[in-house]
PDB file of C-alpha atoms and ligand atoms in Angstrom:
ATOM      1  CA  UNK A   1     188.798 114.012 108.214  1.00  0.00           C
ATOM      2  CA  UNK A   2     185.307 114.626 109.464  1.00  0.00           C
ATOM      3  CA  UNK A   3     183.068 116.460 107.095  1.00  0.00           C
ATOM      4  CA  UNK A   4     180.173 118.776 107.812  1.00  0.00           C
ATOM      5  CA  UNK A   5     177.458 118.462 105.201  1.00  0.00           C
ATOM      6  CA  UNK A   6     174.246 120.303 104.480  1.00  0.00           C
ATOM      7  CA  UNK A   7     171.070 118.605 103.289  1.00  0.00           C
ATOM      8  CA  UNK A   8     170.189 119.194  99.608  1.00  0.00           C
ATOM      9  CA  UNK A   9     166.914 120.855 100.458  1.00  0.00           C
ATOM     10  CA  UNK A  10     166.667 121.748 104.131  1.00  0.00           C
ATOM     11  CA  UNK A  11     168.928 123.880 106.249  1.00  0.00           C
ATOM     12  CA  UNK A  12     169.914 120.722 108.117  1.00  0.00           C
ATOM     13  CA  UNK A  13     173.501 119.800 108.931  1.00  0.00           C
ATOM     14  CA  UNK A  14     175.318 116.567 109.630  1.00  0.00           C
ATOM     15  CA  UNK A  15     178.838 115.718 110.712  1.00  0.00           C
ATOM     16  CA  UNK A  16     179.991 112.608 108.873  1.00  0.00           C
ATOM     17  CA  UNK A  17     182.380 111.309 111.523  1.00  0.00           C
ATOM     18  CA  UNK A  18     184.971 109.536 109.433  1.00  0.00           C
ATOM     19  CA  UNK A  19     187.397 109.427 112.356  1.00  0.00           C
ATOM     20  CA  UNK A  20     184.817 107.374 114.273  1.00  0.00           C
ATOM     21  CA  UNK A  21     183.384 105.601 111.250  1.00  0.00           C
ATOM     22  CA  UNK A  22     182.193 102.101 111.944  1.00  0.00           C
ATOM     23  CA  UNK A  23     182.080  99.032 109.738  1.00  0.00           C
ATOM     24  CA  UNK A  24     178.628  97.767 108.751  1.00  0.00           C
ATOM     25  CA  UNK A  25     179.149  94.688 110.975  1.00  0.00           C
ATOM     26  CA  UNK A  26     179.212  96.966 114.007  1.00  0.00           C
ATOM     27  CA  UNK A  27     175.495  97.628 113.493  1.00  0.00           C
ATOM     28  CA  UNK A  28     174.338  93.990 113.438  1.00  0.00           C
ATOM     29  CA  UNK A  29     171.540  93.596 116.004  1.00  0.00           C
ATOM     30  CA  UNK A  30     171.360  90.941 118.696  1.00  0.00           C
ATOM     31  CA  UNK A  31     168.432  88.565 118.202  1.00  0.00           C
ATOM     32  CA  UNK A  32     165.315  89.516 120.153  1.00  0.00           C
ATOM     33  CA  UNK A  33     162.460  87.163 120.871  1.00  0.00           C
ATOM     34  CA  UNK A  34     158.776  87.961 120.571  1.00  0.00           C
ATOM     35  CA  UNK A  35     157.902  90.608 123.118  1.00  0.00           C
ATOM     36  CA  UNK A  36     154.216  90.271 123.766  1.00  0.00           C
ATOM     37  CA  UNK A  37     152.174  87.381 125.082  1.00  0.00           C
ATOM     38  CA  UNK A  38     149.024  88.579 123.371  1.00  0.00           C
ATOM     39  CA  UNK A  39     148.840  90.388 120.023  1.00  0.00           C
ATOM     40  CA  UNK A  40     145.843  92.596 119.208  1.00  0.00           C
ATOM     41  CA  UNK A  41     146.785  92.592 115.519  1.00  0.00           C
ATOM     42  CA  UNK A  42     146.796  88.809 114.989  1.00  0.00           C
ATOM     43  CA  UNK A  43     143.971  86.967 113.197  1.00  0.00           C
ATOM     44  CA  UNK A  44     141.475  85.683 115.737  1.00  0.00           C
ATOM     45  CA  UNK A  45     141.776  88.824 117.873  1.00  0.00           C
ATOM     46  CA  UNK A  46     139.860  91.146 115.527  1.00  0.00           C
ATOM     47  CA  UNK A  47     137.276  91.864 118.225  1.00  0.00           C
ATOM     48  CA  UNK A  48     139.977  93.457 120.429  1.00  0.00           C
ATOM     49  CA  UNK A  49     140.641  96.308 117.978  1.00  0.00           C
ATOM     50  CA  UNK A  50     138.300  99.239 117.261  1.00  0.00           C
ATOM     51  CA  UNK A  51     135.834  98.458 114.428  1.00  0.00           C
ATOM     52  CA  UNK A  52     137.476  97.631 111.121  1.00  0.00           C
ATOM     53  CA  UNK A  53     137.584 100.285 108.378  1.00  0.00           C
ATOM     54  CA  UNK A  54     138.986  98.310 105.437  1.00  0.00           C
ATOM     55  CA  UNK A  55     140.590  95.008 104.548  1.00  0.00           C
ATOM     56  CA  UNK A  56     142.137  93.108 101.666  1.00  0.00           C
ATOM     57  CA  UNK A  57     141.213  89.446 101.550  1.00  0.00           C
ATOM     58  CA  UNK A  58     142.744  86.388  99.971  1.00  0.00           C
ATOM     59  CA  UNK A  59     140.926  83.068  99.998  1.00  0.00           C
ATOM     60  CA  UNK A  60     138.358  84.403 102.446  1.00  0.00           C
ATOM     61  CA  UNK A  61     140.908  85.631 105.009  1.00  0.00           C
ATOM     62  CA  UNK A  62     142.286  89.102 105.512  1.00  0.00           C
ATOM     63  CA  UNK A  63     145.872  89.801 104.477  1.00  0.00           C
ATOM     64  CA  UNK A  64     145.752  93.582 105.155  1.00  0.00           C
ATOM     65  CA  UNK A  65     143.485  95.143 107.761  1.00  0.00           C
ATOM     66  CA  UNK A  66     142.791  98.770 108.728  1.00  0.00           C
ATOM     67  CA  UNK A  67     141.166 100.103 111.919  1.00  0.00           C
ATOM     68  CA  UNK A  68     141.363 103.229 114.104  1.00  0.00           C
ATOM     69  CA  UNK A  69     144.189 103.464 116.620  1.00  0.00           C
ATOM     70  CA  UNK A  70     142.885 102.694 120.113  1.00  0.00           C
ATOM     71  CA  UNK A  71     144.963 105.584 121.477  1.00  0.00           C
ATOM     72  CA  UNK A  72     144.693 108.166 118.703  1.00  0.00           C
ATOM     73  CA  UNK A  73     147.052 111.144 118.413  1.00  0.00           C
ATOM     74  CA  UNK A  74     144.374 113.071 116.499  1.00  0.00           C
ATOM     75  CA  UNK A  75     140.740 112.365 115.549  1.00  0.00           C
ATOM     76  CA  UNK A  76     141.958 110.625 112.385  1.00  0.00           C
ATOM     77  CA  UNK A  77     144.530 108.034 113.350  1.00  0.00           C
ATOM     78  CA  UNK A  78     144.495 104.660 111.602  1.00  0.00           C
ATOM     79  CA  UNK A  79     146.546 101.469 111.740  1.00  0.00           C
ATOM     80  CA  UNK A  80     147.281  99.411 108.633  1.00  0.00           C
ATOM     81  CA  UNK A  81     148.226  95.862 109.632  1.00  0.00           C
ATOM     82  CA  UNK A  82     150.339  94.669 106.729  1.00  0.00           C
ATOM     83  CA  UNK A  83     150.377  90.937 107.203  1.00  0.00           C
ATOM     84  CA  UNK A  84     148.304  88.378 109.090  1.00  0.00           C
ATOM     85  CA  UNK A  85     151.498  86.578 110.122  1.00  0.00           C
ATOM     86  CA  UNK A  86     152.963  87.614 113.453  1.00  0.00           C
ATOM     87  CA  UNK A  87     156.727  88.134 113.255  1.00  0.00           C
ATOM     88  CA  UNK A  88     156.719  88.558 109.494  1.00  0.00           C
ATOM     89  CA  UNK A  89     158.213  91.808 108.190  1.00  0.00           C
ATOM     90  CA  UNK A  90     157.040  93.972 105.320  1.00  0.00           C
ATOM     91  CA  UNK A  91     160.195  93.091 103.364  1.00  0.00           C
ATOM     92  CA  UNK A  92     159.358  89.384 103.707  1.00  0.00           C
ATOM     93  CA  UNK A  93     156.119  89.794 101.741  1.00  0.00           C
ATOM     94  CA  UNK A  94     155.857  89.441  97.962  1.00  0.00           C
ATOM     95  CA  UNK A  95     156.167  92.456  95.666  1.00  0.00           C
ATOM     96  CA  UNK A  96     152.493  92.022  94.738  1.00  0.00           C
ATOM     97  CA  UNK A  97     151.508  92.194  98.393  1.00  0.00           C
ATOM     98  CA  UNK A  98     153.652  95.299  99.019  1.00  0.00           C
ATOM     99  CA  UNK A  99     151.900  96.938  96.051  1.00  0.00           C
ATOM    100  CA  UNK A 100     148.572  96.242  97.769  1.00  0.00           C
ATOM    101  CA  UNK A 101     149.928  97.745 100.997  1.00  0.00           C
ATOM    102  CA  UNK A 102     150.996 100.916  99.137  1.00  0.00           C
ATOM    103  CA  UNK A 103     147.575 101.110  97.500  1.00  0.00           C
ATOM    104  CA  UNK A 104     145.962 100.819 100.916  1.00  0.00           C
ATOM    105  CA  UNK A 105     148.080 103.733 102.221  1.00  0.00           C
ATOM    106  CA  UNK A 106     146.889 105.753  99.236  1.00  0.00           C
ATOM    107  CA  UNK A 107     143.236 104.775  99.639  1.00  0.00           C
ATOM    108  CA  UNK A 108     143.183 105.624 103.351  1.00  0.00           C
ATOM    109  CA  UNK A 109     145.169 108.841 102.864  1.00  0.00           C
ATOM    110  CA  UNK A 110     142.589 110.040 100.348  1.00  0.00           C
ATOM    111  CA  UNK A 111     139.676 108.967 102.537  1.00  0.00           C
ATOM    112  CA  UNK A 112     141.046 110.803 105.598  1.00  0.00           C
ATOM    113  CA  UNK A 113     141.777 113.885 103.481  1.00  0.00           C
ATOM    114  CA  UNK A 114     138.072 114.087 102.647  1.00  0.00           C
ATOM    115  CA  UNK A 115     137.446 115.135 106.264  1.00  0.00           C
ATOM    116  CA  UNK A 116     136.887 118.897 105.957  1.00  0.00           C
ATOM    117  CA  UNK A 117     139.360 119.886 108.678  1.00  0.00           C
ATOM    118  CA  UNK A 118     142.177 117.609 107.530  1.00  0.00           C
ATOM    119  CA  UNK A 119     144.982 119.347 105.623  1.00  0.00           C
ATOM    120  CA  UNK A 120     147.498 116.516 105.488  1.00  0.00           C
ATOM    121  CA  UNK A 121     147.848 112.847 106.393  1.00  0.00           C
ATOM    122  CA  UNK A 122     151.152 111.721 107.803  1.00  0.00           C
ATOM    123  CA  UNK A 123     152.052 108.181 106.702  1.00  0.00           C
ATOM    124  CA  UNK A 124     154.790 106.517 108.735  1.00  0.00           C
ATOM    125  CA  UNK A 125     156.046 103.194 109.924  1.00  0.00           C
ATOM    126  CA  UNK A 126     157.709 102.346 113.216  1.00  0.00           C
ATOM    127  CA  UNK A 127     159.409  98.961 113.154  1.00  0.00           C
ATOM    128  CA  UNK A 128     161.055  97.678 116.316  1.00  0.00           C
ATOM    129  CA  UNK A 129     160.877  98.947 119.878  1.00  0.00           C
ATOM    130  CA  UNK A 130     163.823 101.347 119.427  1.00  0.00           C
ATOM    131  CA  UNK A 131     161.914 102.932 116.533  1.00  0.00           C
ATOM    132  CA  UNK A 132     158.851 103.536 118.686  1.00  0.00           C
ATOM    133  CA  UNK A 133     156.714 100.515 117.787  1.00  0.00           C
ATOM    134  CA  UNK A 134     154.660  99.511 120.829  1.00  0.00           C
ATOM    135  CA  UNK A 135     153.513  96.314 119.082  1.00  0.00           C
ATOM    136  CA  UNK A 136     155.851  94.135 117.044  1.00  0.00           C
ATOM    137  CA  UNK A 137     153.231  92.946 114.500  1.00  0.00           C
ATOM    138  CA  UNK A 138     154.066  94.724 111.202  1.00  0.00           C
ATOM    139  CA  UNK A 139     151.937  97.838 110.730  1.00  0.00           C
ATOM    140  CA  UNK A 140     151.951 101.403 109.426  1.00  0.00           C
ATOM    141  CA  UNK A 141     150.084 104.415 110.776  1.00  0.00           C
ATOM    142  CA  UNK A 142     148.215 107.284 109.179  1.00  0.00           C
ATOM    143  CA  UNK A 143     147.538 110.443 111.157  1.00  0.00           C
ATOM    144  CA  UNK A 144     145.266 113.160 109.773  1.00  0.00           C
ATOM    145  CA  UNK A 145     146.381 116.669 110.714  1.00  0.00           C
ATOM    146  CA  UNK A 146     144.567 120.009 110.614  1.00  0.00           C
ATOM    147  CA  UNK A 147     147.733 121.615 109.245  1.00  0.00           C
ATOM    148  CA  UNK A 148     150.446 120.916 106.714  1.00  0.00           C
ATOM    149  CA  UNK A 149     153.350 119.686 108.892  1.00  0.00           C
ATOM    150  CA  UNK A 150     156.297 122.108 109.216  1.00  0.00           C
ATOM    151  CA  UNK A 151     158.711 119.623 107.612  1.00  0.00           C
ATOM    152  CA  UNK A 152     156.558 119.285 104.491  1.00  0.00           C
ATOM    153  CA  UNK A 153     156.283 123.083 104.330  1.00  0.00           C
ATOM    154  CA  UNK A 154     160.061 123.401 104.487  1.00  0.00           C
ATOM    155  CA  UNK A 155     160.450 120.843 101.686  1.00  0.00           C
ATOM    156  CA  UNK A 156     157.811 122.679  99.646  1.00  0.00           C
ATOM    157  CA  UNK A 157     159.699 125.970  99.980  1.00  0.00           C
ATOM    158  CA  UNK A 158     162.535 124.497  97.908  1.00  0.00           C
ATOM    159  CA  UNK A 159     160.239 124.214  94.868  1.00  0.00           C
ATOM    160  CA  UNK A 160     160.382 127.048  92.392  1.00  0.00           C
ATOM    161  CA  UNK A 161     160.418 126.574  88.628  1.00  0.00           C
ATOM    162  CA  UNK A 162     162.294 123.318  89.022  1.00  0.00           C
ATOM    163  CA  UNK A 163     161.657 120.399  91.327  1.00  0.00           C
ATOM    164  CA  UNK A 164     164.561 119.968  93.774  1.00  0.00           C
ATOM    165  CA  UNK A 165     163.879 116.234  94.120  1.00  0.00           C
ATOM    166  CA  UNK A 166     164.098 115.661  90.351  1.00  0.00           C
ATOM    167  CA  UNK A 167     167.465 117.418  90.428  1.00  0.00           C
ATOM    168  CA  UNK A 168     168.661 115.431  93.468  1.00  0.00           C
ATOM    169  CA  UNK A 169     167.846 111.957  92.135  1.00  0.00           C
ATOM    170  CA  UNK A 170     169.375 112.757  88.739  1.00  0.00           C
ATOM    171  CA  UNK A 171     172.609 113.929  90.384  1.00  0.00           C
ATOM    172  CA  UNK A 172     172.704 111.013  92.803  1.00  0.00           C
ATOM    173  CA  UNK A 173     172.265 108.370  90.100  1.00  0.00           C
ATOM    174  CA  UNK A 174     175.606 109.571  88.651  1.00  0.00           C
ATOM    175  CA  UNK A 175     177.487 109.284  91.951  1.00  0.00           C
ATOM    176  CA  UNK A 176     178.673 106.793  94.571  1.00  0.00           C
ATOM    177  CA  UNK A 177     175.600 106.760  96.801  1.00  0.00           C
ATOM    178  CA  UNK A 178     173.323 104.759  94.483  1.00  0.00           C
ATOM    179  CA  UNK A 179     171.450 101.958  96.249  1.00  0.00           C
ATOM    180  CA  UNK A 180     169.064 100.955  93.456  1.00  0.00           C
ATOM    181  CA  UNK A 181     168.444 102.325  89.998  1.00  0.00           C
ATOM    182  CA  UNK A 182     165.875 100.958  87.596  1.00  0.00           C
ATOM    183  CA  UNK A 183     163.699 102.509  84.936  1.00  0.00           C
ATOM    184  CA  UNK A 184     161.112 103.905  87.340  1.00  0.00           C
ATOM    185  CA  UNK A 185     162.664 104.275  90.788  1.00  0.00           C
ATOM    186  CA  UNK A 186     165.788 105.912  92.210  1.00  0.00           C
ATOM    187  CA  UNK A 187     167.135 104.971  95.650  1.00  0.00           C
ATOM    188  CA  UNK A 188     170.231 106.404  97.299  1.00  0.00           C
ATOM    189  CA  UNK A 189     171.841 107.157 100.639  1.00  0.00           C
ATOM    190  CA  UNK A 190     171.492 110.936 100.951  1.00  0.00           C
ATOM    191  CA  UNK A 191     174.627 113.121 100.963  1.00  0.00           C
ATOM    192  CA  UNK A 192     173.809 114.455 104.445  1.00  0.00           C
ATOM    193  CA  UNK A 193     172.422 111.205 105.917  1.00  0.00           C
ATOM    194  CA  UNK A 194     171.543 111.750 109.575  1.00  0.00           C
ATOM    195  CA  UNK A 195     171.135 108.042 110.297  1.00  0.00           C
ATOM    196  CA  UNK A 196     173.433 105.099 109.536  1.00  0.00           C
ATOM    197  CA  UNK A 197     172.051 103.389 106.390  1.00  0.00           C
ATOM    198  CA  UNK A 198     169.466 106.129 105.746  1.00  0.00           C
ATOM    199  CA  UNK A 199     167.895 105.760 102.278  1.00  0.00           C
ATOM    200  CA  UNK A 200     165.647 107.972 100.191  1.00  0.00           C
ATOM    201  CA  UNK A 201     163.678 106.475  97.365  1.00  0.00           C
ATOM    202  CA  UNK A 202     161.352 108.083  94.847  1.00  0.00           C
ATOM    203  CA  UNK A 203     159.704 107.551  91.484  1.00  0.00           C
ATOM    204  CA  UNK A 204     161.847 109.079  88.730  1.00  0.00           C
ATOM    205  CA  UNK A 205     158.835 110.641  87.101  1.00  0.00           C
ATOM    206  CA  UNK A 206     157.673 113.829  88.799  1.00  0.00           C
ATOM    207  CA  UNK A 207     154.797 112.206  90.671  1.00  0.00           C
ATOM    208  CA  UNK A 208     152.982 114.069  93.462  1.00  0.00           C
ATOM    209  CA  UNK A 209     151.112 111.282  95.245  1.00  0.00           C
ATOM    210  CA  UNK A 210     150.933 107.485  95.452  1.00  0.00           C
ATOM    211  CA  UNK A 211     147.647 107.688  93.580  1.00  0.00           C
ATOM    212  CA  UNK A 212     149.375 109.268  90.557  1.00  0.00           C
ATOM    213  CA  UNK A 213     151.764 106.339  90.166  1.00  0.00           C
ATOM    214  CA  UNK A 214     151.266 103.955  87.261  1.00  0.00           C
ATOM    215  CA  UNK A 215     151.062 100.218  87.743  1.00  0.00           C
ATOM    216  CA  UNK A 216     154.657  99.829  86.562  1.00  0.00           C
ATOM    217  CA  UNK A 217     155.886 102.587  88.846  1.00  0.00           C
ATOM    218  CA  UNK A 218     154.141 101.071  91.859  1.00  0.00           C
ATOM    219  CA  UNK A 219     155.539  97.668  91.039  1.00  0.00           C
ATOM    220  CA  UNK A 220     159.038  99.073  90.776  1.00  0.00           C
ATOM    221  CA  UNK A 221     158.645 101.094  93.992  1.00  0.00           C
ATOM    222  CA  UNK A 222     157.479  97.974  95.877  1.00  0.00           C
ATOM    223  CA  UNK A 223     160.372  95.949  94.437  1.00  0.00           C
ATOM    224  CA  UNK A 224     162.946  98.518  95.532  1.00  0.00           C
ATOM    225  CA  UNK A 225     161.406  98.842  99.001  1.00  0.00           C
ATOM    226  CA  UNK A 226     161.437  95.068  99.382  1.00  0.00           C
ATOM    227  CA  UNK A 227     165.072  94.824  98.261  1.00  0.00           C
ATOM    228  CA  UNK A 228     166.190  97.539 100.663  1.00  0.00           C
ATOM    229  CA  UNK A 229     164.279  96.155 103.661  1.00  0.00           C
ATOM    230  CA  UNK A 230     165.495  92.625 102.880  1.00  0.00           C
ATOM    231  CA  UNK A 231     169.099  93.850 102.649  1.00  0.00           C
ATOM    232  CA  UNK A 232     168.781  95.584 106.015  1.00  0.00           C
ATOM    233  CA  UNK A 233     167.071  92.619 107.636  1.00  0.00           C
ATOM    234  CA  UNK A 234     169.447  89.957 106.372  1.00  0.00           C
ATOM    235  CA  UNK A 235     172.694  91.868 106.911  1.00  0.00           C
ATOM    236  CA  UNK A 236     171.912  93.713 110.160  1.00  0.00           C
ATOM    237  CA  UNK A 237     169.441  91.241 111.677  1.00  0.00           C
ATOM    238  CA  UNK A 238     166.193  93.190 111.510  1.00  0.00           C
ATOM    239  CA  UNK A 239     167.311  96.589 112.766  1.00  0.00           C
ATOM    240  CA  UNK A 240     164.689  99.010 114.096  1.00  0.00           C
ATOM    241  CA  UNK A 241     163.682 101.636 111.549  1.00  0.00           C
ATOM    242  CA  UNK A 242     161.154 104.294 110.668  1.00  0.00           C
ATOM    243  CA  UNK A 243     159.992 105.229 107.259  1.00  0.00           C
ATOM    244  CA  UNK A 244     157.908 108.208 106.230  1.00  0.00           C
ATOM    245  CA  UNK A 245     156.136 108.877 102.958  1.00  0.00           C
ATOM    246  CA  UNK A 246     156.150 112.520 101.929  1.00  0.00           C
ATOM    247  CA  UNK A 247     153.658 113.501  99.260  1.00  0.00           C
ATOM    248  CA  UNK A 248     151.894 116.595  97.927  1.00  0.00           C
ATOM    249  CA  UNK A 249     149.369 118.452 100.049  1.00  0.00           C
ATOM    250  CA  UNK A 250     146.151 118.931  98.109  1.00  0.00           C
ATOM    251  CA  UNK A 251     146.562 121.255  95.124  1.00  0.00           C
ATOM    252  CA  UNK A 252     150.311 121.749  95.695  1.00  0.00           C
ATOM    253  CA  UNK A 253     153.319 120.695  93.692  1.00  0.00           C
ATOM    254  CA  UNK A 254     155.624 118.127  95.236  1.00  0.00           C
ATOM    255  CA  UNK A 255     157.655 115.018  94.468  1.00  0.00           C
ATOM    256  CA  UNK A 256     156.589 111.876  96.298  1.00  0.00           C
ATOM    257  CA  UNK A 257     159.399 110.224  98.213  1.00  0.00           C
ATOM    258  CA  UNK A 258     160.036 107.746 100.991  1.00  0.00           C
ATOM    259  CA  UNK A 259     162.660 108.405 103.651  1.00  0.00           C
ATOM    260  CA  UNK A 260     163.885 105.296 105.463  1.00  0.00           C
ATOM    261  CA  UNK A 261     165.704 105.842 108.739  1.00  0.00           C
ATOM    262  CA  UNK A 262     167.285 102.861 110.499  1.00  0.00           C
ATOM    263  CA  UNK A 263     167.498 103.665 114.215  1.00  0.00           C
ATOM    264  CA  UNK A 264     170.999 102.479 114.994  1.00  0.00           C
ATOM    265  CA  UNK A 265     172.257 105.645 116.634  1.00  0.00           C
ATOM    266  CA  UNK A 266     170.849 107.913 119.294  1.00  0.00           C
ATOM    267  CA  UNK A 267     170.374 111.618 119.298  1.00  0.00           C
ATOM    268  CA  UNK A 268     172.084 113.017 122.385  1.00  0.00           C
ATOM    269  CA  UNK A 269     173.085 116.356 123.906  1.00  0.00           C
ATOM    270  CA  UNK A 270     174.968 117.534 120.844  1.00  0.00           C
ATOM    271  CA  UNK A 271     172.064 116.850 118.488  1.00  0.00           C
ATOM    272  CA  UNK A 272     169.445 118.383 120.792  1.00  0.00           C
ATOM    273  CA  UNK A 273     171.677 121.337 121.589  1.00  0.00           C
ATOM    274  CA  UNK A 274     172.648 122.185 118.016  1.00  0.00           C
ATOM    275  CA  UNK A 275     170.269 120.454 115.560  1.00  0.00           C
ATOM    276  CA  UNK A 276     173.435 119.086 113.975  1.00  0.00           C
ATOM    277  CA  UNK A 277     173.648 115.298 113.828  1.00  0.00           C
ATOM    278  CA  UNK A 278     176.722 113.108 114.080  1.00  0.00           C
ATOM    279  CA  UNK A 279     176.620 110.061 111.795  1.00  0.00           C
ATOM    280  CA  UNK A 280     179.324 107.406 112.131  1.00  0.00           C
ATOM    281  CA  UNK A 281     178.327 105.577 108.921  1.00  0.00           C
ATOM    282  CA  UNK A 282     179.383 107.534 105.828  1.00  0.00           C
ATOM    283  CA  UNK A 283     176.535 107.254 103.284  1.00  0.00           C
ATOM    284  CA  UNK A 284     179.038 106.211 100.589  1.00  0.00           C
ATOM    285  CA  UNK A 285     179.985 103.151 102.692  1.00  0.00           C
ATOM    286  CA  UNK A 286     176.304 102.451 103.435  1.00  0.00           C
ATOM    287  CA  UNK A 287     175.507 102.530  99.698  1.00  0.00           C
ATOM    288  CA  UNK A 288     178.311 100.032  98.989  1.00  0.00           C
ATOM    289  CA  UNK A 289     176.904  97.788 101.691  1.00  0.00           C
ATOM    290  CA  UNK A 290     173.376  97.913 100.266  1.00  0.00           C
ATOM    291  CA  UNK A 291     174.625  97.228  96.747  1.00  0.00           C
ATOM    292  CA  UNK A 292     176.589  94.165  97.802  1.00  0.00           C
ATOM    293  CA  UNK A 293     173.657  92.842  99.855  1.00  0.00           C
ATOM    294  CA  UNK A 294     171.083  93.465  97.126  1.00  0.00           C
ATOM    295  CA  UNK A 295     173.371  91.704  94.653  1.00  0.00           C
ATOM    296  CA  UNK A 296     173.181  88.578  96.822  1.00  0.00           C
ATOM    297  CA  UNK A 297     169.396  88.358  96.586  1.00  0.00           C
TER     298      UNK A 297
HETATM  299 ZN1   ZN B   1     150.415  89.545 115.908  1.00  0.00          ZN
HETATM  300 ZN1   ZN B   2     160.212 116.179  90.753  1.00  0.00          ZN
HETATM  301 ZN1   ZN B   3     160.852 114.416 102.758  1.00  0.00          ZN
END
């Protein structure tokens, strides 16, 4: 039977369509070639981007590069190019490199937050055309906003004496939606997943921002992110996805987490008309799939 489920925290509903449930193989993507003839993000083309803000170098060459978006959504809109290699994905990089990428998100988030009018910095990644990436070269975006976004406010409202995210990860690590569980990081397919293969991951310690994470926590977080992205890439042939990092607005309590949303389904009339989503991949099946794929690595 189909099941209607409510999100742990938000008043957000999903129909888990077991009568239309699909096998993981159904979601395997057809190969796509490189889309663009010229890439603004590749080494050698640095003069085609707005002036550089930051970089990480290895052996005299940049491996991570940050600059303003040419077509900014707000006055504070930056691009973090995560690899010099065109066609390489974030999950293909080493854990050490992913740690440096996470540190760069944190550094830029804090720098943008210093702007007096900025109340929050949205950190998100679009990977693949169907996930909204206009360029295929691996990158993440940071957008400074003059308000705390409504979604973050709704998540914040669930905090009272206890942290809802601490409760959620503890419950989930006992159940059948575990994707990865080590000493520092919990990853699971959420009970009311809106997207096939949706994953949430978070540090187990009640950490508010990336900056508050210890070296070991960051290392674990990068390892888990790499494992999950690699499992998706190898088993579903590089599906399009978004991820968002949700962290504490300045001075507020929160629990840092990353929400990863593979874009293998489309919102249609029902979703737009009701704000209820239909998901044809039960999160319990998705978790099994991740676990078997991660075991292979
Ligand atoms: Zn490129
Ligand atoms: Zn917490
Ligand atoms: Zn969130």
